[in-house]
């Protein structure tokens, strides 16, 4: 308890206390875990519905998001009555399809799940009808006049997206890293002329081939899990399963090793005074030890960065740094939001802070280093406070495809073995530019790492010799607001002919596409 002694790591859990795979086909993969910890009459049913064409184009993604709004609207009375009985449900569209969740008292979870899933799958159309007019009609649960209302909700959602500099900056970083993340303006443009028939045709295309992965957790035994399987298979009857190799690719761009890789855009809202800057360093494919080292490095650097840039120098009202895990690729991100400093000043100051902090690491006393290690270990070993938290942790491992259900314990094991030298080595490897590095940093891609080129073929990178021209894989995103004074310096000029929001959105899309060209369509394989 003195902060320098490593906490006790519990022994590995037996297999009976970890999720068990009960059913495994191309159509359904079902995990089950009976709760023996919280002992409450509640349960969780979570599903990931992977669709081959869910994110094929901005139009397909917009239709998937419209489907979620229509489903919520069509079942609003059922959901209200369920909520009175403390049964809740959520559904959202993502890059690979849909995420579905039902939670509450376990004796009625499957009733609500069955109702919601049957309504959801009714959007695929009537496949037995040869008449196109009847085949692609809205489900009976959806009132025709509600289609236009839900479409207007989606359009307004797109129109209000990215109005804050901080969230817009993070969105652009993700779009640079993920070529298949479509902008709100691209999705809004794609559904300009949509009607209910076109929507139903696209919904049928989206759900033409699906694969469902589910977790049933809580006060539910194996018999309950079997019932959940029957409910899901009954709702998805008639659907064709999707092989793993046919899943939508979750590609992450390889950030080029260049001295200055800046993406500079104006804010969407002309009244947004704030300027946001994110400096992102890409480390490489997920690895347990590297992930823990990055977590520890960011935990150590967070307070000094906040104290120096926010408290002492007043560079901005939002100053932070943290680790990032983007579809299996590890990274580090430094962020400042300000209305008194220019974007160039902010990015330069972040680079300066990183370069100067190396000496702080080297001079850090063993006791101070151990305090950080122990603090992070305690965070990772902290017990879950609720079934919802535990289910969320298990579900994230399933969604991310790692299936490391004791990830926090395993990370603590690695953390115990780390030394300050490991931290300095990672600092030099991932963060330092050649001018500030005492020795040339090694390439962040190892000889065994495969990278996919633009043709989709995997290319094996040969080991590079250390040279003084190697730069970290660094991406700087600057979203510049309209504040008076220095904060708006460097804001791209906008020629407003009609709608300024449309003009700015086009500029942003062009900047993101320019970055993708610099990557030469290389992605982490």
Coordinates of C-alpha atoms in Angstrom, one line a residue:
X1 CA 0.0 0.0 0.0
X2 CA 3.0 2.4 0.0
X3 CA 2.9 2.8 -3.7
X4 CA 6.2 1.1 -4.6
X5 CA 5.3 -2.6 -4.0
X6 CA 3.7 -4.4 -6.9
X7 CA 0.1 -5.5 -6.1
X8 CA -0.8 -9.2 -5.8
X9 CA -1.7 -10.7 -9.2
X10 CA -4.5 -13.3 -8.8
X11 CA -4.0 -16.7 -10.3
X12 CA -5.5 -17.5 -13.8
X13 CA -9.2 -18.2 -13.7
X14 CA -10.3 -21.8 -14.5
X15 CA -12.0 -22.4 -17.9
X16 CA -15.3 -22.7 -16.1
X17 CA -15.1 -19.0 -15.1
X18 CA -14.3 -17.8 -18.7
X19 CA -16.7 -17.5 -21.6
X20 CA -17.2 -20.8 -23.4
X21 CA -17.9 -21.2 -27.1
X22 CA -21.2 -23.2 -27.2
X23 CA -22.0 -22.9 -30.9
X24 CA -19.8 -22.2 -33.9
X25 CA -21.0 -22.0 -37.5
X26 CA -20.6 -19.5 -40.3
X27 CA -24.0 -18.0 -39.3
X28 CA -23.7 -17.9 -35.5
X29 CA -20.9 -18.0 -33.0
X30 CA -22.3 -18.0 -29.4
X31 CA -20.3 -17.5 -26.2
X32 CA -21.7 -18.1 -22.8
X33 CA -20.7 -17.3 -19.2
X34 CA -22.8 -17.8 -16.1
X35 CA -22.3 -15.1 -13.5
X36 CA -21.0 -16.3 -10.1
X37 CA -19.8 -13.0 -8.8
X38 CA -22.6 -10.4 -8.7
X39 CA -25.4 -12.8 -8.0
X40 CA -28.2 -10.5 -9.3
X41 CA -31.2 -11.6 -11.5
X42 CA -29.9 -9.8 -14.5
X43 CA -28.3 -10.7 -17.8
X44 CA -26.6 -9.4 -20.9
X45 CA -27.1 -10.5 -24.5
X46 CA -24.7 -8.8 -27.0
X47 CA -24.5 -9.4 -30.7
X48 CA -22.3 -8.3 -33.5
X49 CA -24.0 -8.8 -36.8
X50 CA -21.3 -8.7 -39.5
X51 CA -22.6 -7.9 -43.0
X52 CA -20.5 -8.3 -46.1
X53 CA -21.7 -5.0 -47.6
X54 CA -22.5 -2.9 -44.6
X55 CA -19.8 -0.4 -45.3
X56 CA -19.2 -0.9 -49.0
X57 CA -19.9 2.7 -49.9
X58 CA -21.1 5.9 -48.1
X59 CA -24.6 5.1 -49.4
X60 CA -24.5 1.6 -47.8
X61 CA -23.3 3.0 -44.5
X62 CA -25.9 5.8 -44.5
X63 CA -28.6 3.2 -45.2
X64 CA -27.3 1.0 -42.3
X65 CA -27.6 4.0 -39.9
X66 CA -31.0 4.9 -41.3
X67 CA -32.1 1.3 -40.6
X68 CA -31.1 1.7 -36.9
X69 CA -33.3 4.8 -36.6
X70 CA -36.2 3.2 -38.3
X71 CA -35.9 0.1 -36.1
X72 CA -35.9 2.3 -33.0
X73 CA -38.9 4.2 -34.3
X74 CA -40.9 1.1 -35.2
X75 CA -40.4 -0.6 -31.8
X76 CA -40.7 2.5 -29.6
X77 CA -43.9 1.3 -27.9
X78 CA -42.4 -2.1 -27.2
X79 CA -39.2 -0.6 -25.9
X80 CA -41.1 1.8 -23.7
X81 CA -43.1 -1.0 -22.1
X82 CA -39.8 -3.1 -21.7
X83 CA -38.1 -0.1 -20.0
X84 CA -40.8 0.0 -17.4
X85 CA -39.8 -3.5 -16.6
X86 CA -36.1 -2.5 -16.5
X87 CA -35.3 -4.1 -19.9
X88 CA -33.2 -2.0 -22.2
X89 CA -31.9 -2.4 -25.7
X90 CA -29.4 -0.6 -28.0
X91 CA -28.5 -1.0 -31.7
X92 CA -25.9 0.9 -33.7
X93 CA -24.2 0.6 -37.1
X94 CA -20.4 0.2 -37.4
X95 CA -17.8 -0.5 -40.0
X96 CA -18.6 -4.2 -40.2
X97 CA -22.3 -4.2 -39.7
X98 CA -24.4 -3.8 -36.5
X99 CA -24.0 -4.0 -32.8
X100 CA -27.0 -5.1 -30.8
X101 CA -27.5 -5.2 -27.0
X102 CA -30.3 -6.3 -24.7
X103 CA -29.9 -6.2 -20.9
X104 CA -32.0 -6.3 -17.8
X105 CA -33.9 -8.9 -15.8
X106 CA -32.8 -12.3 -17.2
X107 CA -36.2 -13.9 -17.3
X108 CA -37.4 -11.6 -20.1
X109 CA -34.3 -10.7 -22.0
X110 CA -34.9 -13.3 -24.7
X111 CA -38.5 -12.1 -25.2
X112 CA -37.3 -8.6 -26.0
X113 CA -34.4 -9.9 -28.1
X114 CA -36.7 -12.0 -30.2
X115 CA -39.0 -9.1 -30.9
X116 CA -36.2 -6.8 -31.8
X117 CA -34.3 -9.2 -34.0
X118 CA -37.4 -10.3 -35.9
X119 CA -38.2 -6.6 -36.7
X120 CA -34.6 -6.0 -37.6
X121 CA -34.3 -8.8 -40.1
X122 CA -37.7 -7.9 -41.6
X123 CA -35.8 -5.0 -43.3
X124 CA -34.2 -7.5 -45.7
X125 CA -37.4 -7.5 -47.7
X126 CA -39.7 -10.3 -48.8
X127 CA -37.4 -12.7 -50.6
X128 CA -40.2 -15.0 -51.7
X129 CA -42.1 -12.3 -53.7
X130 CA -41.1 -12.0 -57.3
X131 CA -42.8 -8.6 -57.7
X132 CA -40.2 -5.9 -57.0
X133 CA -42.8 -3.5 -55.7
X134 CA -43.9 -5.9 -53.0
X135 CA -40.5 -7.4 -52.4
X136 CA -38.9 -4.1 -51.4
X137 CA -41.7 -2.6 -49.3
X138 CA -41.1 -1.3 -45.8
X139 CA -41.8 -3.8 -43.0
X140 CA -45.3 -3.7 -41.6
X141 CA -43.9 -2.4 -38.3
X142 CA -42.8 0.8 -40.0
X143 CA -45.5 3.4 -40.8
X144 CA -44.8 4.8 -44.3
X145 CA -45.0 8.5 -43.2
X146 CA -42.4 7.8 -40.5
X147 CA -39.7 7.0 -43.2
X148 CA -39.4 10.7 -44.2
X149 CA -39.3 11.7 -40.5
X150 CA -36.5 9.3 -39.7
X151 CA -34.6 10.3 -42.8
X152 CA -34.8 13.9 -41.7
X153 CA -33.4 12.9 -38.2
X154 CA -30.4 11.3 -40.0
X155 CA -29.8 14.3 -42.2
X156 CA -29.8 16.6 -39.3
X157 CA -27.5 14.3 -37.4
X158 CA -25.1 14.5 -40.3
X159 CA -25.5 18.3 -40.5
X160 CA -24.6 18.6 -36.8
X161 CA -21.6 16.3 -37.0
X162 CA -18.1 17.7 -36.4
X163 CA -19.2 21.2 -35.3
X164 CA -16.8 21.2 -32.3
X165 CA -13.1 21.4 -33.2
X166 CA -12.1 18.8 -30.7
X167 CA -14.3 16.0 -31.9
X168 CA -13.8 17.0 -35.5
X169 CA -10.0 16.7 -35.1
X170 CA -10.3 13.2 -33.7
X171 CA -12.7 12.3 -36.5
X172 CA -10.2 13.4 -39.2
X173 CA -7.4 11.5 -37.6
X174 CA -9.5 8.3 -37.7
X175 CA -10.5 9.0 -41.3
X176 CA -6.8 9.4 -42.2
X177 CA -6.0 6.1 -40.5
X178 CA -9.1 4.2 -41.8
X179 CA -9.8 4.7 -45.5
X180 CA -13.3 3.2 -45.2
X181 CA -14.6 5.7 -42.6
X182 CA -16.9 7.9 -44.6
X183 CA -17.5 11.5 -43.8
X184 CA -20.9 12.8 -42.6
X185 CA -21.0 15.0 -45.8
X186 CA -20.3 12.1 -48.1
X187 CA -23.1 10.1 -46.4
X188 CA -25.5 13.0 -46.5
X189 CA -24.8 13.5 -50.2
X190 CA -25.3 9.8 -50.9
X191 CA -28.9 9.8 -49.6
X192 CA -30.1 13.0 -51.2
X193 CA -32.5 11.2 -53.6
X194 CA -33.3 8.1 -51.5
X195 CA -36.8 6.8 -51.1
X196 CA -38.2 3.8 -49.2
X197 CA -37.9 1.4 -52.2
X198 CA -34.2 2.3 -52.8
X199 CA -33.6 2.0 -49.1
X200 CA -35.1 -1.4 -48.8
X201 CA -33.1 -2.6 -51.9
X202 CA -29.9 -1.5 -50.2
X203 CA -30.9 -3.0 -46.8
X204 CA -31.5 -6.3 -48.6
X205 CA -28.0 -6.0 -50.2
X206 CA -26.4 -5.2 -46.8
X207 CA -28.0 -8.2 -45.2
X208 CA -27.6 -10.6 -48.1
X209 CA -24.8 -12.5 -46.2
X210 CA -24.4 -12.2 -42.5
X211 CA -22.5 -13.7 -39.6
X212 CA -23.5 -13.2 -35.9
X213 CA -21.2 -13.4 -32.9
X214 CA -22.9 -13.3 -29.6
X215 CA -22.2 -13.2 -25.8
X216 CA -24.8 -14.3 -23.3
X217 CA -23.7 -13.4 -19.8
X218 CA -25.3 -13.0 -16.3
X219 CA -27.8 -15.0 -14.3
X220 CA -28.1 -17.5 -17.2
X221 CA -27.1 -21.1 -17.4
X222 CA -26.4 -23.4 -20.4
X223 CA -30.1 -24.0 -21.0
X224 CA -30.7 -20.3 -21.2
X225 CA -27.8 -20.0 -23.7
X226 CA -29.4 -22.8 -25.8
X227 CA -32.6 -20.8 -25.8
X228 CA -30.7 -17.7 -26.9
X229 CA -29.2 -19.7 -29.7
X230 CA -32.7 -20.8 -30.8
X231 CA -34.0 -17.2 -30.6
X232 CA -31.2 -15.9 -32.8
X233 CA -31.3 -18.7 -35.3
X234 CA -35.1 -18.4 -35.6
X235 CA -34.9 -14.7 -36.2
X236 CA -32.1 -15.2 -38.8
X237 CA -33.7 -18.2 -40.5
X238 CA -33.2 -18.1 -44.2
X239 CA -30.0 -16.1 -44.1
X240 CA -26.8 -17.3 -45.6
X241 CA -23.7 -17.4 -43.4
X242 CA -20.6 -15.5 -44.0
X243 CA -17.1 -17.1 -44.0
X244 CA -14.4 -15.3 -42.0
X245 CA -12.4 -14.5 -45.1
X246 CA -15.4 -12.7 -46.5
X247 CA -15.7 -10.3 -43.5
X248 CA -15.2 -6.6 -44.4
X249 CA -11.6 -5.7 -44.1
X250 CA -10.8 -3.4 -41.2
X251 CA -7.7 -1.8 -42.8
X252 CA -5.5 0.7 -41.1
X253 CA -3.2 2.9 -43.2
X254 CA 0.5 2.8 -42.5
X255 CA 1.6 6.4 -41.6
X256 CA 4.6 7.4 -43.7
X257 CA 7.9 8.0 -42.0
X258 CA 8.3 11.6 -42.9
X259 CA 9.5 14.7 -41.2
X260 CA 6.3 16.7 -41.6
X261 CA 3.0 14.9 -42.3
X262 CA 0.4 17.6 -41.5
X263 CA -3.3 17.6 -42.4
X264 CA -4.6 21.1 -42.0
X265 CA -8.3 21.9 -42.3
X266 CA -10.7 24.7 -41.1
X267 CA -13.5 24.1 -38.7
X268 CA -16.9 23.2 -40.1
X269 CA -18.7 25.8 -38.0
X270 CA -17.6 29.4 -38.9
X271 CA -18.5 30.4 -35.4
X272 CA -16.2 27.8 -33.7
X273 CA -13.3 29.8 -32.2
X274 CA -11.3 26.9 -30.9
X275 CA -8.3 25.3 -32.7
X276 CA -7.6 21.7 -32.1
X277 CA -4.3 19.8 -32.7
X278 CA -3.6 16.1 -32.5
X279 CA -0.2 14.7 -32.9
X280 CA -0.5 10.9 -33.5
X281 CA 2.5 8.4 -33.4
X282 CA 1.8 5.0 -34.9
X283 CA 3.7 2.2 -33.2
X284 CA 2.7 -1.0 -35.1
X285 CA 0.6 -4.1 -34.9
X286 CA -0.9 -5.1 -31.6
X287 CA 1.5 -6.9 -29.3
X288 CA 0.9 -7.5 -25.6
X289 CA 4.3 -6.1 -24.3
X290 CA 4.3 -3.1 -26.7
X291 CA 0.7 -2.3 -25.7
X292 CA 1.6 -2.3 -22.0
X293 CA 4.8 -0.2 -22.6
X294 CA 2.7 2.4 -24.5
X295 CA 0.1 2.4 -21.7
X296 CA 2.8 3.0 -19.1
X297 CA 4.6 5.7 -21.2
X298 CA 1.3 7.6 -21.7
X299 CA 0.4 7.3 -18.0
X300 CA 3.8 8.7 -17.0
X301 CA 3.7 11.6 -19.5
X302 CA 0.1 12.7 -19.0
X303 CA 0.5 14.7 -15.8
X304 CA 3.8 16.5 -16.7
X305 CA 2.3 17.5 -20.1
X306 CA -0.9 18.8 -18.5
X307 CA 1.0 20.6 -15.8
X308 CA 3.5 22.3 -18.2
X309 CA 1.2 23.1 -21.2
X310 CA -2.1 23.7 -19.4
X311 CA -1.3 24.9 -15.9
X312 CA 1.9 26.8 -16.3
X313 CA 1.9 28.0 -20.0
X314 CA -1.8 28.2 -20.5
X315 CA -1.5 26.8 -24.0
X316 CA -5.1 25.6 -24.1
X317 CA -8.0 24.6 -21.9
X318 CA -7.8 20.9 -23.1
X319 CA -4.4 19.2 -22.9
X320 CA -4.0 15.4 -22.8
X321 CA -2.1 12.4 -24.1
X322 CA -3.1 8.8 -24.3
X323 CA -2.6 5.4 -26.0
X324 CA -4.8 4.5 -29.0
X325 CA -5.8 1.0 -30.3
X326 CA -7.1 1.3 -33.8
X327 CA -8.3 -2.1 -35.2
X328 CA -5.2 -3.9 -34.0
X329 CA -2.7 -1.1 -34.5
X330 CA -1.1 0.6 -31.4
X331 CA -0.5 4.3 -31.3
X332 CA 0.0 7.4 -29.0
X333 CA -1.9 10.7 -29.3
X334 CA -1.1 14.1 -27.9
X335 CA -3.9 16.7 -28.0
X336 CA -4.4 20.4 -27.3
X337 CA -7.5 22.5 -27.8
X338 CA -6.9 26.2 -27.6
X339 CA -8.4 29.6 -28.6
X340 CA -5.3 31.7 -27.8
X341 CA -2.4 29.9 -29.7
X342 CA -1.9 29.1 -33.3
X343 CA -1.9 25.5 -34.6
X344 CA 1.7 25.8 -35.6
X345 CA 2.7 27.0 -32.1
X346 CA 0.8 24.1 -30.5
X347 CA 2.3 21.4 -32.7
X348 CA 5.8 22.9 -32.2
X349 CA 5.3 23.0 -28.4
X350 CA 4.1 19.4 -28.4
X351 CA 7.2 18.3 -30.3
X352 CA 9.4 20.3 -28.0
X353 CA 7.8 18.8 -24.9
X354 CA 8.4 15.3 -26.2
X355 CA 12.0 16.0 -27.1
X356 CA 12.7 17.5 -23.7
X357 CA 10.9 14.8 -21.8
X358 CA 13.5 12.2 -22.6
X359 CA 15.9 13.7 -20.0
X360 CA 13.1 13.5 -17.5
X361 CA 12.7 9.8 -18.2
X362 CA 16.4 9.2 -17.9
X363 CA 16.7 11.1 -14.6
X364 CA 13.6 9.6 -13.1
X365 CA 14.4 7.9 -9.8
X366 CA 13.6 4.2 -9.4
X367 CA 11.1 4.8 -6.7
X368 CA 9.2 7.3 -8.9
X369 CA 9.2 4.9 -11.8
X370 CA 7.9 2.1 -9.6
X371 CA 5.1 4.3 -8.3
X372 CA 3.9 4.8 -11.9
X373 CA 4.1 1.0 -12.6
X374 CA 2.3 0.1 -9.4
X375 CA -0.4 2.8 -10.1
X376 CA -1.1 1.4 -13.6
X377 CA -1.0 -2.2 -12.3
X378 CA -3.7 -1.4 -9.7
X379 CA -5.9 0.2 -12.4
X380 CA -5.6 -2.9 -14.5
X381 CA -6.3 -5.2 -11.6
X382 CA -9.2 -3.3 -10.3
X383 CA -12.3 -5.5 -9.9
X384 CA -15.4 -4.8 -12.0
X385 CA -18.1 -3.0 -10.1
X386 CA -21.0 -4.4 -12.1
X387 CA -22.1 -7.1 -14.5
X388 CA -22.3 -4.5 -17.2
X389 CA -18.6 -3.6 -16.7
X390 CA -17.5 -7.2 -16.8
X391 CA -19.6 -8.0 -19.9
X392 CA -18.3 -4.9 -21.6
X393 CA -14.7 -6.0 -21.0
X394 CA -15.4 -9.5 -22.3
X395 CA -17.3 -8.2 -25.2
X396 CA -14.5 -5.9 -26.3
X397 CA -12.2 -8.8 -26.5
X398 CA -14.6 -10.6 -28.8
X399 CA -15.2 -7.6 -31.0
X400 CA -11.5 -6.9 -31.3
X401 CA -10.8 -10.5 -32.1
X402 CA -8.2 -11.1 -29.4
X403 CA -10.3 -13.4 -27.2
X404 CA -7.9 -12.7 -24.3
X405 CA -10.6 -12.8 -21.6
X406 CA -8.0 -12.1 -18.8
X407 CA -6.3 -9.3 -20.7
X408 CA -6.0 -7.0 -17.6
X409 CA -4.3 -9.7 -15.6
X410 CA -2.0 -10.6 -18.4
X411 CA -1.1 -7.0 -18.9
X412 CA -0.3 -6.7 -15.2
X413 CA 2.0 -9.7 -15.6
X414 CA 3.9 -8.0 -18.4
X415 CA 4.0 -4.7 -16.4
X416 CA 5.7 -6.4 -13.5
X417 CA 8.6 -7.3 -15.8
X418 CA 9.2 -3.9 -17.3
X419 CA 12.2 -1.7 -16.6
X420 CA 12.9 2.0 -17.2
X421 CA 15.3 0.9 -20.0
X422 CA 12.3 -0.7 -21.8
X423 CA 10.5 2.6 -21.5
X424 CA 13.3 4.7 -22.8
X425 CA 13.9 2.3 -25.7
X426 CA 10.2 2.6 -26.7
X427 CA 10.4 6.4 -26.3
X428 CA 13.3 6.6 -28.7
X429 CA 11.8 4.1 -31.1
X430 CA 8.3 5.6 -31.5
X431 CA 8.5 9.3 -30.5
X432 CA 11.9 10.9 -31.2
X433 CA 12.8 12.5 -34.5
X434 CA 16.4 12.0 -35.7
X435 CA 17.6 15.4 -34.6
X436 CA 16.5 14.9 -31.0
X437 CA 17.4 11.2 -30.8
X438 CA 20.8 10.2 -29.4
X439 CA 20.9 7.2 -31.7
X440 CA 19.0 6.7 -34.9
X441 CA 15.7 5.2 -34.0
X442 CA 15.0 1.7 -35.5
X443 CA 12.2 1.2 -38.0
X444 CA 8.9 0.6 -36.3
X445 CA 8.2 -2.2 -38.7
X446 CA 10.0 -5.4 -38.0
X447 CA 11.2 -7.8 -40.7
X448 CA 8.3 -10.2 -39.9
X449 CA 5.6 -7.5 -40.3
X450 CA 3.4 -7.8 -43.4
X451 CA 2.0 -4.7 -45.1
X452 CA -0.8 -4.8 -47.7
X453 CA -0.2 -2.7 -50.8
X454 CA -2.8 -1.1 -52.9
X455 CA -3.3 -4.3 -54.9
X456 CA -4.3 -6.2 -51.7
X457 CA -1.2 -8.4 -51.8
X458 CA 0.9 -8.8 -48.7
X459 CA 4.4 -7.4 -49.1
X460 CA 7.2 -8.5 -46.8
X461 CA 9.3 -5.5 -45.6
X462 CA 13.0 -6.1 -45.5
X463 CA 14.9 -5.1 -42.4
X464 CA 16.1 -1.5 -42.7
X465 CA 19.5 -0.4 -41.6
X466 CA 19.4 2.3 -39.0
X467 CA 20.0 5.6 -40.6
X468 CA 19.9 9.2 -39.6
X469 CA 16.9 9.9 -41.9
X470 CA 14.4 7.6 -40.2
X471 CA 11.5 9.5 -38.7
X472 CA 8.7 8.2 -36.5
X473 CA 5.4 7.3 -38.0
X474 CA 3.8 10.6 -37.1
X475 CA 0.6 12.3 -38.2
X476 CA -0.4 15.8 -37.2
X477 CA -4.0 16.9 -37.6
X478 CA -4.8 20.6 -37.2
X479 CA -8.4 21.9 -37.2
X480 CA -8.2 25.7 -37.1
X481 CA -11.0 27.9 -35.8
X482 CA -12.0 31.5 -36.4
X483 CA -10.9 33.2 -33.2
X484 CA -9.5 36.7 -33.3
X485 CA -5.7 36.8 -33.1
X486 CA -3.1 34.1 -33.3
X487 CA -5.5 31.1 -32.9
X488 CA -6.8 31.4 -36.4
X489 CA -3.4 31.8 -38.1
X490 CA -2.9 29.3 -40.9
X491 CA -6.6 28.7 -41.4
X492 CA -7.1 27.6 -45.0
X493 CA -8.8 30.2 -47.2
X494 CA -12.4 29.4 -48.1
X495 CA -14.1 30.8 -51.2
X496 CA -17.8 30.8 -50.2
X497 CA -20.0 30.8 -53.3
X498 CA -23.1 29.2 -51.8
X499 CA -23.1 27.0 -48.7
X500 CA -19.9 27.4 -46.6
X501 CA -20.5 24.0 -44.8
X502 CA -20.5 22.2 -48.1
X503 CA -17.3 24.0 -49.2
X504 CA -15.5 23.2 -46.0
X505 CA -16.6 19.6 -46.1
X506 CA -15.2 19.2 -49.6
X507 CA -11.9 20.8 -48.5
X508 CA -11.7 18.3 -45.6
X509 CA -12.4 15.3 -47.8
X510 CA -9.8 16.5 -50.2
X511 CA -7.2 16.8 -47.5
X512 CA -8.0 13.3 -46.1
X513 CA -7.7 11.9 -49.7
X514 CA -4.3 13.6 -50.1
X515 CA -3.1 11.8 -47.0
X516 CA -4.2 8.5 -48.3
X517 CA -2.2 9.1 -51.5
X518 CA 0.9 9.7 -49.4
X519 CA 0.5 6.3 -47.8
X520 CA 0.5 4.7 -51.3
X521 CA -2.5 2.6 -50.1
X522 CA -0.3 0.6 -47.7
X523 CA -2.2 -0.9 -44.8
X524 CA -1.2 -3.0 -41.9
X525 CA -1.9 -6.7 -42.9

